[in-house]
Amino acid sequence: MTEKGVLTVLSGFSGTGKGTVVKELLRRYEQYALSVSATTRAPREGEVHGREYYFLTTEEFEKMIGDGAFYEYARYVDHYYGTPRVFVEEQLQKGKDVILEIEIQGALEIKRQNPGCLLIFLIPPSAEELKARLAGRGTESEEVIMARLRRAVDEAEGVEAYDYILENNDLEECVNRLHGLIGSAHNRAEAKLDQVKSIREELKAMVKGE
């Protein structure tokens, strides 16, 4: 029987490098699958349906809401964003460890529906380093950078509910630690209870047959 995969939600401050960490994790290990979110916004140049996002019409998205097809969803600046349930469940049943890269409120909703999922929050070494990384992109004005820093103040609200807080100072070390945490989750008691119960029943049958 294929062991069910672990559902991991990765959150963190904007500019901490979540996307880079996940990309490197997927490049190194075949056991992972990245959950693709759905949205009603239009694709940007270079974006592909089913890769960056599932691009849906508002009518399609709202029908999925009505059908209970999302783990969580939200509306930001006139557009919906959500995590489709079917893809995640299919991958987990195949034994894939599924990674979700979403904000805290969505993560807490997923935890409510899946108490066994793993919540990991990614942080920079310091606030100064976070500002330096945002500035280092070279694509944003000082005004935009300050707006992102103000947003970061709110981005950690609810972090106390997370299982682990992981510092991203060195990419290789961060990816190794993330991989290790997810690997450990496979051996949590709750993940192995069915196997233990099965062994226990087999032992009972053996003892009766003495």
Tab-separated table of C-alpha atoms in Angstrom:
chain	number	residue	atom	x	y	z
A	1	MET	CA	0.000	0.000	0.000
A	2	THR	CA	1.342	3.439	-0.955
A	3	GLU	CA	2.036	5.638	2.051
A	4	LYS	CA	0.013	8.832	1.876
A	5	GLY	CA	2.042	11.982	1.310
A	6	VAL	CA	2.436	14.873	3.724
A	7	LEU	CA	0.653	18.163	3.052
A	8	THR	CA	2.982	21.064	3.882
A	9	VAL	CA	1.984	24.731	3.890
A	10	LEU	CA	4.877	27.166	3.494
A	11	SER	CA	4.276	30.794	4.429
A	12	GLY	CA	6.572	33.702	5.195
A	13	PHE	CA	7.348	37.358	4.789
A	14	SER	CA	7.226	38.723	1.258
A	15	GLY	CA	10.818	38.735	-0.023
A	16	THR	CA	12.015	35.899	2.218
A	17	GLY	CA	12.619	33.620	-0.754
A	18	LYS	CA	9.747	31.140	-0.482
A	19	GLY	CA	9.535	30.668	-4.243
A	20	THR	CA	13.275	30.077	-4.594
A	21	VAL	CA	13.298	27.545	-1.738
A	22	VAL	CA	10.340	25.607	-3.153
A	23	LYS	CA	11.811	25.626	-6.675
A	24	GLU	CA	15.092	24.177	-5.377
A	25	LEU	CA	13.265	21.558	-3.285
A	26	LEU	CA	11.311	20.407	-6.356
A	27	ARG	CA	14.472	20.352	-8.484
A	28	ARG	CA	16.321	18.113	-6.037
A	29	TYR	CA	13.640	15.636	-5.042
A	30	GLU	CA	11.016	13.809	-7.101
A	31	GLN	CA	8.749	13.100	-4.111
A	32	TYR	CA	7.283	16.621	-4.059
A	33	ALA	CA	4.383	18.194	-5.923
A	34	LEU	CA	3.608	21.910	-5.859
A	35	SER	CA	-0.053	22.747	-5.526
A	36	VAL	CA	-1.159	25.159	-8.244
A	37	SER	CA	-3.659	27.786	-7.127
A	38	ALA	CA	-6.636	28.984	-9.155
A	39	THR	CA	-7.333	32.638	-9.900
A	40	THR	CA	-9.697	34.831	-11.867
A	41	ARG	CA	-7.012	37.361	-12.813
A	42	ALA	CA	-5.689	37.382	-16.366
A	43	PRO	CA	-2.424	35.561	-17.144
A	44	ARG	CA	0.696	37.715	-17.215
A	45	GLU	CA	3.230	37.424	-20.009
A	46	GLY	CA	4.875	34.003	-19.913
A	47	GLU	CA	2.383	32.466	-17.486
A	48	VAL	CA	0.839	29.139	-18.487
A	49	HIS	CA	-2.534	27.735	-17.427
A	50	GLY	CA	-1.928	24.846	-15.027
A	51	ARG	CA	1.667	25.843	-14.298
A	52	GLU	CA	1.653	29.224	-12.520
A	53	TYR	CA	-2.119	29.203	-11.925
A	54	TYR	CA	-5.345	27.685	-13.138
A	55	PHE	CA	-6.861	30.722	-14.845
A	56	LEU	CA	-10.645	30.646	-14.429
A	57	THR	CA	-13.541	32.943	-15.184
A	58	THR	CA	-15.397	34.439	-12.218
A	59	GLU	CA	-18.368	32.203	-13.049
A	60	GLU	CA	-16.181	29.060	-13.057
A	61	PHE	CA	-14.538	30.047	-9.787
A	62	GLU	CA	-17.827	30.817	-8.028
A	63	LYS	CA	-19.282	27.491	-9.197
A	64	MET	CA	-16.292	25.725	-7.627
A	65	ILE	CA	-16.904	27.654	-4.400
A	66	GLY	CA	-20.493	26.435	-4.420
A	67	ASP	CA	-19.328	22.862	-5.050
A	68	GLY	CA	-16.903	23.017	-2.097
A	69	ALA	CA	-13.997	22.468	-4.470
A	70	PHE	CA	-11.510	24.706	-2.615
A	71	TYR	CA	-9.583	24.079	0.575
A	72	GLU	CA	-9.482	27.838	0.995
A	73	TYR	CA	-10.092	30.893	-1.144
A	74	ALA	CA	-9.993	34.663	-0.832
A	75	ARG	CA	-10.685	37.756	-2.885
A	76	TYR	CA	-7.913	40.311	-3.392
A	77	VAL	CA	-8.274	43.457	-5.505
A	78	ASP	CA	-11.322	42.275	-7.461
A	79	HIS	CA	-9.937	38.787	-8.141
A	80	TYR	CA	-10.400	35.398	-6.502
A	81	TYR	CA	-7.516	33.138	-5.474
A	82	GLY	CA	-7.971	29.620	-4.122
A	83	THR	CA	-6.471	26.178	-3.517
A	84	PRO	CA	-8.262	23.431	-5.502
A	85	ARG	CA	-8.988	20.376	-3.381
A	86	VAL	CA	-8.907	17.628	-6.061
A	87	PHE	CA	-5.290	18.077	-7.203
A	88	VAL	CA	-3.971	18.092	-3.630
A	89	GLU	CA	-5.880	14.952	-2.635
A	90	GLU	CA	-4.874	13.080	-5.800
A	91	GLN	CA	-1.185	13.805	-5.247
A	92	LEU	CA	-1.304	12.882	-1.551
A	93	GLN	CA	-2.967	9.550	-2.352
A	94	LYS	CA	-0.187	8.848	-4.875
A	95	GLY	CA	2.320	9.287	-2.038
A	96	LYS	CA	3.537	12.713	-3.151
A	97	ASP	CA	4.406	15.312	-0.523
A	98	VAL	CA	2.402	18.367	-1.576
A	99	ILE	CA	3.692	21.896	-0.981
A	100	LEU	CA	1.310	24.842	-0.686
A	101	GLU	CA	2.792	28.340	-0.751
A	102	ILE	CA	0.107	30.593	0.753
A	103	GLU	CA	-0.449	33.244	3.419
A	104	ILE	CA	-1.275	32.565	7.065
A	105	GLN	CA	-5.066	32.963	6.942
A	106	GLY	CA	-5.364	30.416	4.141
A	107	ALA	CA	-2.876	28.156	5.931
A	108	LEU	CA	-4.924	28.182	9.129
A	109	GLU	CA	-8.065	27.258	7.192
A	110	ILE	CA	-6.253	24.316	5.595
A	111	LYS	CA	-4.996	23.257	9.046
A	112	ARG	CA	-8.584	23.357	10.307
A	113	GLN	CA	-9.653	20.969	7.563
A	114	ASN	CA	-6.462	18.868	7.705
A	115	PRO	CA	-5.164	18.790	11.301
A	116	GLY	CA	-2.300	16.541	10.215
A	117	CYS	CA	-0.816	19.010	7.749
A	118	LEU	CA	2.535	20.651	8.438
A	119	LEU	CA	2.749	24.452	8.774
A	120	ILE	CA	6.177	26.042	8.225
A	121	PHE	CA	6.897	29.776	8.327
A	122	LEU	CA	9.976	31.085	6.523
A	123	ILE	CA	11.827	34.082	7.964
A	124	PRO	CA	14.870	36.165	6.962
A	125	PRO	CA	17.844	36.528	9.350
A	126	SER	CA	16.715	40.073	10.220
A	127	ALA	CA	14.460	42.959	9.194
A	128	GLU	CA	17.455	44.708	7.625
A	129	GLU	CA	18.195	41.653	5.503
A	130	LEU	CA	14.575	41.491	4.376
A	131	LYS	CA	14.718	45.128	3.246
A	132	ALA	CA	18.023	44.476	1.465
A	133	ARG	CA	16.544	41.518	-0.415
A	134	LEU	CA	13.546	43.522	-1.543
A	135	ALA	CA	15.809	46.373	-2.663
A	136	GLY	CA	18.170	43.900	-4.328
A	137	ARG	CA	15.514	42.857	-6.813
A	138	GLY	CA	16.040	46.210	-8.503
A	139	THR	CA	12.507	46.170	-9.852
A	140	GLU	CA	10.685	48.117	-7.161
A	141	SER	CA	10.733	51.729	-6.049
A	142	GLU	CA	11.512	52.798	-2.477
A	143	GLU	CA	7.814	53.521	-2.023
A	144	VAL	CA	6.865	49.976	-3.050
A	145	ILE	CA	9.576	48.499	-0.820
A	146	MET	CA	8.286	50.446	2.199
A	147	ALA	CA	4.732	49.310	1.407
A	148	ARG	CA	5.926	45.691	1.393
A	149	LEU	CA	7.710	46.213	4.712
A	150	ARG	CA	4.550	47.681	6.231
A	151	ARG	CA	2.650	44.663	4.977
A	152	ALA	CA	5.272	42.379	6.511
A	153	VAL	CA	4.308	43.707	9.929
A	154	ASP	CA	0.929	42.000	9.482
A	155	GLU	CA	2.175	38.925	7.622
A	156	ALA	CA	3.203	37.096	10.799
A	157	GLU	CA	-0.168	37.470	12.566
A	158	GLY	CA	-1.135	33.947	13.609
A	159	VAL	CA	2.342	32.449	13.254
A	160	GLU	CA	2.010	30.925	16.739
A	161	ALA	CA	-0.155	28.194	15.177
A	162	TYR	CA	2.726	27.012	12.969
A	163	ASP	CA	4.676	23.824	13.619
A	164	TYR	CA	8.092	25.183	12.628
A	165	ILE	CA	9.798	28.486	11.903
A	166	LEU	CA	12.644	28.120	9.416
A	167	GLU	CA	15.297	30.749	8.759
A	168	ASN	CA	16.381	31.240	5.155
A	169	ASN	CA	19.925	32.515	5.433
A	170	ASP	CA	21.691	29.947	3.236
A	171	LEU	CA	19.602	28.393	0.438
A	172	GLU	CA	21.200	24.935	0.523
A	173	GLU	CA	20.927	24.651	4.304
A	174	CYS	CA	17.344	25.929	4.262
A	175	VAL	CA	16.266	23.394	1.612
A	176	ASN	CA	17.994	20.570	3.507
A	177	ARG	CA	16.204	21.500	6.727
A	178	LEU	CA	12.850	21.813	5.016
A	179	HIS	CA	13.290	18.384	3.408
A	180	GLY	CA	14.237	16.953	6.800
A	181	LEU	CA	11.199	18.418	8.553
A	182	ILE	CA	8.822	16.993	5.963
A	183	GLY	CA	10.586	13.632	6.126
A	184	SER	CA	10.162	13.566	9.910
A	185	ALA	CA	6.437	14.261	9.528
A	186	HIS	CA	6.046	10.868	7.828
A	187	ASN	CA	6.952	9.239	11.142
A	188	ARG	CA	4.696	11.239	13.457
A	189	ALA	CA	2.503	9.001	15.601
A	190	GLU	CA	-0.710	10.132	13.910
A	191	ALA	CA	0.705	9.228	10.493
A	192	LYS	CA	1.556	5.693	11.617
A	193	LEU	CA	-1.481	4.860	13.770
A	194	ASP	CA	-3.194	2.757	11.091
A	195	GLN	CA	-0.055	0.683	10.651
A	196	VAL	CA	0.284	0.204	14.422
A	197	LYS	CA	-3.373	-0.858	14.702
A	198	SER	CA	-2.896	-3.359	11.876
A	199	ILE	CA	0.153	-4.895	13.564
A	200	ARG	CA	-1.706	-5.011	16.873
A	201	GLU	CA	-4.611	-6.908	15.318
A	202	GLU	CA	-2.219	-9.356	13.668
A	203	LEU	CA	-0.484	-9.939	17.012
A	204	LYS	CA	-3.832	-10.582	18.695
A	205	ALA	CA	-4.621	-13.203	16.056
A	206	MET	CA	-1.200	-14.818	16.552
A	207	VAL	CA	-1.640	-14.974	20.327
A	208	LYS	CA	-5.095	-16.560	19.985
A	209	GLY	CA	-3.616	-19.195	17.720
A	210	GLU	CA	-1.033	-20.301	20.287
